[in-house]
């Protein structure tokens, strides 16, 4: 089923306790699309400025399953830029700067050929832009969004309006607390479900993630807890969350028979909880590769066979 993502394509500067990468390719849309492309064709809709380096554009070309017709290079505009520094534990990070630049202007155009996309992922960007983008798709079967601290604090109203329109939300543990005022992950997730989505994935960095899903008509929720893949080589966690989402949505796009696609199709909500859980496993594993190098460096050399081998290893680790 056709998958589309919209979010940021960025020029990042990342510092870790032991090294630093300046002016590298990043962005929520970028990491998502690269990760999803291992599982399914993915359409990207984003905008960069005319300062976007040619060598970054060439990195994207190394992912043949990414359809880049929706990547606009806007004359006279500057690309979104972000800088972050990781603390000693490599799990917590401080944002050093966010230059919205082109993403504070009008949203990118959704190519007419993309308007029939059935799975829509609204990667991190201004929630007003996410909402405008969402309206451009004719009849999505599944809409999932991501958000982060900046938007929760600066655009709460737009974010709440958006949440009422999505089926799923992925966000970090800290952000779930910021959004709901609740420290307990499950309690926070339940509160998010009251805001609109049917499922929420709360990511907890090296501690994995928690999926909380409300089934149609069910009084209570289903919950799954998945550990992170225990990585020995963590060079740069940037993009782990977006890669997680890319793997998750990529598997959803590929694993669900078309007959299940319409919202429910009379057979209960789609995707089913078990499908979502399997999708989260794929997200966990792809993210574990992203963090092995700066930017998209690891993803550009990654092969599907390596993902499958690690999926098997991860499944063995989970056996109890
Ligand atoms: P993650 O580590 O998964 O949270 O994703 C980090 C990526 O998101 C970086 O490559 C940044 O360029 C991008 N990013 C950082 N802040 C924002 C923001 N406020 N909105 C959209 N994208 C962002």
CSV table of C-alpha atoms and ligand atoms in Angstrom, one decimal:
chain,number,residue,atom,x,y,z
A,1,UNK,CA,0.0,0.0,0.0
A,2,UNK,CA,1.3,3.4,-0.9
A,3,UNK,CA,3.2,5.2,1.8
A,4,UNK,CA,4.0,8.9,1.9
A,5,UNK,CA,6.0,10.9,4.5
A,6,UNK,CA,6.3,14.6,5.0
A,7,UNK,CA,8.6,16.3,7.5
A,8,UNK,CA,12.0,18.0,7.5
A,9,UNK,CA,15.0,17.5,5.4
A,10,UNK,CA,17.8,19.1,7.3
A,11,UNK,CA,21.4,20.2,7.6
A,12,UNK,CA,22.4,18.9,11.1
A,13,UNK,CA,25.3,19.6,13.4
A,14,UNK,CA,25.7,16.9,16.0
A,15,UNK,CA,28.0,16.6,18.9
A,16,UNK,CA,28.5,13.5,21.1
A,17,UNK,CA,30.9,13.2,24.1
A,18,UNK,CA,33.6,11.8,21.8
A,19,UNK,CA,33.0,13.3,18.3
A,20,UNK,CA,31.2,15.8,16.2
A,21,UNK,CA,29.6,16.1,12.7
A,22,UNK,CA,29.0,19.4,11.1
A,23,UNK,CA,26.6,20.2,8.3
A,24,UNK,CA,25.5,16.6,7.8
A,25,UNK,CA,22.3,15.4,6.2
A,26,UNK,CA,19.5,14.9,8.6
A,27,UNK,CA,15.8,15.6,9.1
A,28,UNK,CA,12.8,13.7,10.2
A,29,UNK,CA,11.6,13.0,6.7
A,30,UNK,CA,15.0,11.9,5.5
A,31,UNK,CA,15.6,9.3,8.2
A,32,UNK,CA,12.0,8.0,8.0
A,33,UNK,CA,12.1,7.6,4.2
A,34,UNK,CA,15.5,5.9,4.2
A,35,UNK,CA,14.4,3.4,6.9
A,36,UNK,CA,11.0,2.7,5.3
A,37,UNK,CA,12.6,2.2,1.9
A,38,UNK,CA,14.1,-1.1,3.1
A,39,UNK,CA,10.5,-2.5,3.3
A,40,UNK,CA,8.4,-0.6,0.8
A,41,UNK,CA,8.4,2.1,-1.8
A,42,UNK,CA,8.1,5.5,0.0
A,43,UNK,CA,7.1,8.9,-1.3
A,44,UNK,CA,8.7,11.9,0.3
A,45,UNK,CA,7.2,15.5,0.5
A,46,UNK,CA,9.5,18.1,1.9
A,47,UNK,CA,11.2,21.4,1.0
A,48,UNK,CA,14.8,22.6,1.2
A,49,UNK,CA,16.4,25.9,0.2
A,50,UNK,CA,18.8,26.5,-2.6
A,51,UNK,CA,21.6,26.2,-0.1
A,52,UNK,CA,21.0,22.4,0.1
A,53,UNK,CA,24.2,20.8,-0.9
A,54,UNK,CA,24.3,18.6,-4.0
A,55,UNK,CA,26.2,15.9,-2.1
A,56,UNK,CA,23.3,15.6,0.3
A,57,UNK,CA,20.9,15.2,-2.6
A,58,UNK,CA,23.1,12.4,-3.9
A,59,UNK,CA,22.8,10.5,-0.6
A,60,UNK,CA,19.1,10.3,-1.1
A,61,UNK,CA,19.6,8.9,-4.6
A,62,UNK,CA,21.2,5.9,-3.0
A,63,UNK,CA,17.8,4.8,-1.7
A,64,UNK,CA,16.1,3.7,-5.0
A,65,UNK,CA,12.8,3.0,-3.2
A,66,UNK,CA,12.4,6.6,-2.2
A,67,UNK,CA,10.3,8.6,-4.7
A,68,UNK,CA,11.8,12.1,-4.5
A,69,UNK,CA,9.4,13.9,-6.8
A,70,UNK,CA,7.9,15.7,-3.8
A,71,UNK,CA,11.2,17.1,-2.6
A,72,UNK,CA,11.1,20.8,-3.5
A,73,UNK,CA,14.2,22.9,-3.8
A,74,UNK,CA,12.9,26.5,-3.3
A,75,UNK,CA,14.8,29.4,-4.8
A,76,UNK,CA,15.7,32.1,-2.3
A,77,UNK,CA,15.0,30.0,0.7
A,78,UNK,CA,17.3,28.5,3.3
A,79,UNK,CA,17.2,24.9,4.4
A,80,UNK,CA,16.0,23.9,7.9
A,81,UNK,CA,19.0,23.5,10.3
A,82,UNK,CA,19.3,21.8,13.6
A,83,UNK,CA,22.0,21.3,16.1
A,84,UNK,CA,22.1,18.9,19.1
A,85,UNK,CA,24.5,17.7,21.7
A,86,UNK,CA,24.3,14.3,23.4
A,87,UNK,CA,25.1,14.0,27.1
A,88,UNK,CA,27.5,11.4,28.5
A,89,UNK,CA,24.8,8.6,28.5
A,90,UNK,CA,24.1,9.1,24.8
A,91,UNK,CA,20.4,8.9,25.6
A,92,UNK,CA,19.6,12.5,26.6
A,93,UNK,CA,20.3,15.3,24.2
A,94,UNK,CA,20.1,19.1,24.3
A,95,UNK,CA,19.0,21.0,21.2
A,96,UNK,CA,21.6,23.7,20.6
A,97,UNK,CA,19.7,25.5,17.8
A,98,UNK,CA,16.8,25.1,15.5
A,99,UNK,CA,16.6,27.3,12.4
A,100,UNK,CA,13.2,26.8,10.9
A,101,UNK,CA,14.0,28.8,7.7
A,102,UNK,CA,12.1,27.3,4.8
A,103,UNK,CA,9.7,25.2,7.0
A,104,UNK,CA,8.3,28.4,8.5
A,105,UNK,CA,7.2,29.4,5.0
A,106,UNK,CA,4.4,27.8,2.9
A,107,UNK,CA,4.4,24.0,3.0
A,108,UNK,CA,5.8,22.0,0.0
A,109,UNK,CA,3.5,21.0,-2.8
A,110,UNK,CA,2.1,17.5,-2.7
A,111,UNK,CA,2.6,16.1,-6.3
A,112,UNK,CA,-0.7,15.1,-7.8
A,113,UNK,CA,0.6,11.6,-8.3
A,114,UNK,CA,1.0,11.3,-4.5
A,115,UNK,CA,-2.5,12.4,-3.5
A,116,UNK,CA,-3.8,8.8,-3.6
A,117,UNK,CA,-1.4,7.7,-0.9
A,118,UNK,CA,-3.0,5.3,1.6
A,119,UNK,CA,-0.6,5.4,4.5
A,120,UNK,CA,0.4,8.9,5.6
A,121,UNK,CA,3.2,9.6,8.0
A,122,UNK,CA,3.5,13.1,9.4
A,123,UNK,CA,7.1,13.2,10.6
A,124,UNK,CA,8.2,15.9,12.9
A,125,UNK,CA,7.6,19.4,11.6
A,126,UNK,CA,5.3,22.3,12.5
A,127,UNK,CA,1.9,20.8,13.3
A,128,UNK,CA,0.2,23.5,11.1
A,129,UNK,CA,2.3,22.2,8.2
A,130,UNK,CA,1.4,18.6,9.2
A,131,UNK,CA,-2.3,19.4,9.2
A,132,UNK,CA,-2.1,21.3,5.8
A,133,UNK,CA,-0.2,18.3,4.3
A,134,UNK,CA,-2.8,15.8,5.7
A,135,UNK,CA,-5.6,17.7,3.9
A,136,UNK,CA,-3.8,17.1,0.6
A,137,UNK,CA,-4.4,13.4,0.6
A,138,UNK,CA,-7.6,12.1,-0.8
A,139,UNK,CA,-8.5,9.0,1.3
A,140,UNK,CA,-5.8,7.8,3.6
A,141,UNK,CA,-6.3,4.4,5.4
A,142,UNK,CA,-3.9,5.2,8.1
A,143,UNK,CA,-2.5,8.5,9.4
A,144,UNK,CA,0.3,8.5,11.9
A,145,UNK,CA,2.2,11.5,13.3
A,146,UNK,CA,5.3,12.2,15.3
A,147,UNK,CA,5.9,15.3,17.4
A,148,UNK,CA,8.5,16.8,19.7
A,149,UNK,CA,9.2,19.2,22.5
A,150,UNK,CA,9.5,22.3,20.4
A,151,UNK,CA,6.0,21.9,19.0
A,152,UNK,CA,4.4,20.8,22.2
A,153,UNK,CA,5.6,24.0,23.9
A,154,UNK,CA,5.2,26.5,21.0
A,155,UNK,CA,2.2,25.3,19.0
A,156,UNK,CA,0.0,23.4,21.5
A,157,UNK,CA,-3.3,24.4,19.9
A,158,UNK,CA,-2.3,23.3,16.4
A,159,UNK,CA,-1.0,20.1,17.8
A,160,UNK,CA,-4.2,19.3,19.6
A,161,UNK,CA,-6.2,20.0,16.5
A,162,UNK,CA,-3.9,17.6,14.6
A,163,UNK,CA,-4.1,14.8,17.2
A,164,UNK,CA,-7.9,14.7,16.7
A,165,UNK,CA,-7.3,13.8,13.0
A,166,UNK,CA,-4.7,11.0,13.3
A,167,UNK,CA,-4.9,7.3,14.0
A,168,UNK,CA,-1.6,6.9,15.7
A,169,UNK,CA,1.1,9.0,17.4
A,170,UNK,CA,4.8,8.2,18.1
A,171,UNK,CA,6.6,10.3,20.6
A,172,UNK,CA,9.4,10.2,23.2
A,173,UNK,CA,8.8,9.5,26.8
A,174,UNK,CA,9.7,13.1,27.8
A,175,UNK,CA,7.4,14.4,25.2
A,176,UNK,CA,4.5,12.2,26.4
A,177,UNK,CA,5.0,13.7,29.8
A,178,UNK,CA,5.2,17.2,28.5
A,179,UNK,CA,2.1,16.7,26.4
A,180,UNK,CA,0.0,15.2,29.2
A,181,UNK,CA,1.6,16.2,32.5
A,182,UNK,CA,1.8,12.6,33.4
A,183,UNK,CA,5.1,10.8,34.3
A,184,UNK,CA,3.8,7.3,34.1
A,185,UNK,CA,4.1,6.1,30.5
A,186,UNK,CA,0.9,4.0,30.4
A,187,UNK,CA,-1.1,6.8,32.1
A,188,UNK,CA,0.3,9.3,29.6
A,189,UNK,CA,-0.4,7.1,26.7
A,190,UNK,CA,-4.0,6.6,27.8
A,191,UNK,CA,-4.3,10.4,28.0
A,192,UNK,CA,-3.0,10.7,24.5
A,193,UNK,CA,-5.6,8.2,23.3
A,194,UNK,CA,-8.3,10.5,24.8
A,195,UNK,CA,-7.0,13.2,22.4
A,196,UNK,CA,-7.8,11.3,19.3
A,197,UNK,CA,-5.4,8.6,18.2
A,198,UNK,CA,-6.2,4.9,18.4
A,199,UNK,CA,-2.7,3.9,19.2
A,200,UNK,CA,0.4,5.5,20.6
A,201,UNK,CA,4.0,4.4,20.7
A,202,UNK,CA,6.1,5.9,23.5
A,203,UNK,CA,9.8,5.6,22.7
A,204,UNK,CA,12.2,5.4,25.6
A,205,UNK,CA,15.6,5.5,23.8
A,206,UNK,CA,17.8,2.7,25.0
A,207,UNK,CA,14.9,1.3,27.1
A,208,UNK,CA,12.8,0.5,24.0
A,209,UNK,CA,9.2,1.4,23.5
A,210,UNK,CA,5.7,0.9,24.7
A,211,UNK,CA,2.8,0.4,22.4
A,212,UNK,CA,-0.7,1.3,23.7
A,213,UNK,CA,-3.6,0.6,21.5
A,214,UNK,CA,-7.4,1.0,21.9
A,215,UNK,CA,-9.4,-1.5,20.1
A,216,UNK,CA,-12.7,-0.5,18.7
A,217,UNK,CA,-15.5,-1.1,21.2
A,218,UNK,CA,-13.0,-2.5,23.7
A,219,UNK,CA,-13.3,-1.0,27.2
A,220,UNK,CA,-9.6,-1.3,27.8
A,221,UNK,CA,-6.4,-1.0,25.9
A,222,UNK,CA,-3.8,-3.5,24.7
A,223,UNK,CA,-0.2,-2.9,25.7
A,224,UNK,CA,3.1,-4.2,24.4
A,225,UNK,CA,6.6,-3.4,25.8
A,226,UNK,CA,9.6,-4.0,23.6
A,227,UNK,CA,13.2,-3.6,24.6
A,228,UNK,CA,15.7,-1.7,22.4
A,229,UNK,CA,18.1,-3.9,20.5
A,230,UNK,CA,21.1,-4.0,22.8
A,231,UNK,CA,23.6,-2.1,20.7
A,232,UNK,CA,27.3,-2.2,21.5
A,233,UNK,CA,28.2,0.5,18.9
A,234,UNK,CA,26.3,3.8,19.5
A,235,UNK,CA,28.0,6.6,17.6
A,236,UNK,CA,25.1,9.0,17.0
A,237,UNK,CA,21.4,8.4,18.1
A,238,UNK,CA,20.1,11.2,15.9
A,239,UNK,CA,17.3,9.9,13.7
A,240,UNK,CA,16.7,6.8,15.7
A,241,UNK,CA,13.1,7.9,16.4
A,242,UNK,CA,12.4,8.7,12.7
A,243,UNK,CA,14.0,5.5,11.6
A,244,UNK,CA,11.9,3.6,14.1
A,245,UNK,CA,8.8,5.1,12.6
A,246,UNK,CA,10.0,4.4,9.1
A,247,UNK,CA,10.5,0.7,9.8
A,248,UNK,CA,7.2,0.6,11.6
A,249,UNK,CA,5.2,2.2,8.7
A,250,UNK,CA,7.2,0.3,6.1
A,251,UNK,CA,6.2,-3.0,7.6
A,252,UNK,CA,2.6,-1.8,7.9
A,253,UNK,CA,2.5,-0.8,4.2
A,254,UNK,CA,3.9,-4.2,3.1
A,255,UNK,CA,2.4,-6.7,5.6
A,256,UNK,CA,-1.3,-5.8,5.3
A,257,UNK,CA,-3.3,-7.3,2.5
A,258,UNK,CA,-5.1,-4.7,0.5
A,259,UNK,CA,-8.4,-6.2,1.6
A,260,UNK,CA,-7.6,-5.0,5.1
A,261,UNK,CA,-6.8,-1.5,4.0
A,262,UNK,CA,-10.1,0.4,4.3
A,263,UNK,CA,-10.5,1.8,7.8
A,264,UNK,CA,-11.9,-1.4,9.4
A,265,UNK,CA,-13.4,-3.0,6.4
A,266,UNK,CA,-16.1,-4.4,8.7
A,267,UNK,CA,-13.5,-6.6,10.4
A,268,UNK,CA,-12.4,-4.5,13.3
A,269,UNK,CA,-9.8,-1.8,13.4
A,270,UNK,CA,-6.8,-1.9,11.2
A,271,UNK,CA,-4.0,-2.4,11.8
A,272,UNK,CA,-4.6,-5.1,14.4
A,273,UNK,CA,-2.6,-4.9,17.6
A,274,UNK,CA,-0.4,-7.8,16.7
A,275,UNK,CA,0.4,-6.2,13.3
A,276,UNK,CA,1.3,-3.0,15.1
A,277,UNK,CA,3.6,-4.9,17.5
A,278,UNK,CA,5.4,-6.7,14.6
A,279,UNK,CA,5.8,-3.3,12.9
A,280,UNK,CA,7.4,-1.9,16.1
A,281,UNK,CA,9.9,-4.8,16.2
A,282,UNK,CA,11.0,-3.8,12.6
A,283,UNK,CA,11.2,-0.2,13.7
A,284,UNK,CA,13.4,-1.1,16.7
A,285,UNK,CA,15.8,-3.1,14.6
A,286,UNK,CA,16.2,-0.5,11.8
A,287,UNK,CA,16.8,2.2,14.4
A,288,UNK,CA,19.6,0.1,15.9
A,289,UNK,CA,21.5,0.4,12.6
A,290,UNK,CA,20.9,4.2,12.3
A,291,UNK,CA,22.7,4.9,15.5
A,292,UNK,CA,25.9,3.0,14.5
A,293,UNK,CA,27.1,6.0,12.5
A,294,UNK,CA,26.5,9.7,12.0
A,295,UNK,CA,23.7,11.0,9.7
A,296,UNK,CA,22.6,8.4,7.2
A,297,UNK,CA,26.0,6.8,6.9
A,298,UNK,CA,25.0,3.4,8.2
A,299,UNK,CA,21.7,3.3,6.3
A,300,UNK,CA,23.4,4.0,3.0
A,301,UNK,CA,25.5,0.8,3.3
A,302,UNK,CA,22.8,-1.3,5.0
A,303,UNK,CA,21.3,-4.3,3.2
A,304,UNK,CA,17.9,-5.9,3.8
A,305,UNK,CA,19.7,-9.2,4.6
A,306,UNK,CA,21.4,-7.5,7.6
A,307,UNK,CA,18.0,-6.3,8.9
A,308,UNK,CA,16.5,-9.7,8.6
A,309,UNK,CA,19.4,-11.4,10.4
A,310,UNK,CA,19.1,-8.9,13.2
A,311,UNK,CA,15.4,-9.3,13.3
A,312,UNK,CA,16.0,-13.0,13.9
A,313,UNK,CA,18.6,-12.3,16.6
A,314,UNK,CA,16.3,-9.9,18.3
A,315,UNK,CA,13.4,-12.4,18.3
A,316,UNK,CA,15.7,-15.0,19.9
A,317,UNK,CA,16.7,-12.5,22.6
A,318,UNK,CA,13.0,-11.9,23.4
A,319,UNK,CA,12.2,-15.6,23.9
A,320,UNK,CA,11.2,-16.4,27.5
B,1,LIG,P1,15.3,12.0,16.1
B,1,LIG,O1,16.7,11.8,16.6
B,1,LIG,O2,14.6,10.8,15.6
B,1,LIG,O3,14.4,12.8,17.1
B,1,LIG,O4,15.4,13.0,14.9
B,1,LIG,C1,16.3,14.0,14.7
B,1,LIG,C2,16.2,14.6,13.4
B,1,LIG,O5,15.0,15.5,13.4
B,1,LIG,C3,17.4,15.5,13.0
B,1,LIG,O6,18.0,15.1,11.9
B,1,LIG,C4,16.8,16.9,12.9
B,1,LIG,O7,17.2,17.6,11.7
B,1,LIG,C5,15.3,16.8,12.9
B,1,LIG,N1,14.7,17.7,13.8
B,1,LIG,C6,15.2,18.2,15.0
B,1,LIG,N2,14.3,19.1,15.5
B,1,LIG,C7,13.2,19.1,14.7
B,1,LIG,C8,11.9,19.8,14.8
B,1,LIG,N3,11.6,20.6,15.8
B,1,LIG,N4,11.1,19.6,13.8
B,1,LIG,C9,11.4,18.7,12.8
B,1,LIG,N5,12.5,18.0,12.7
B,1,LIG,C10,13.4,18.2,13.6
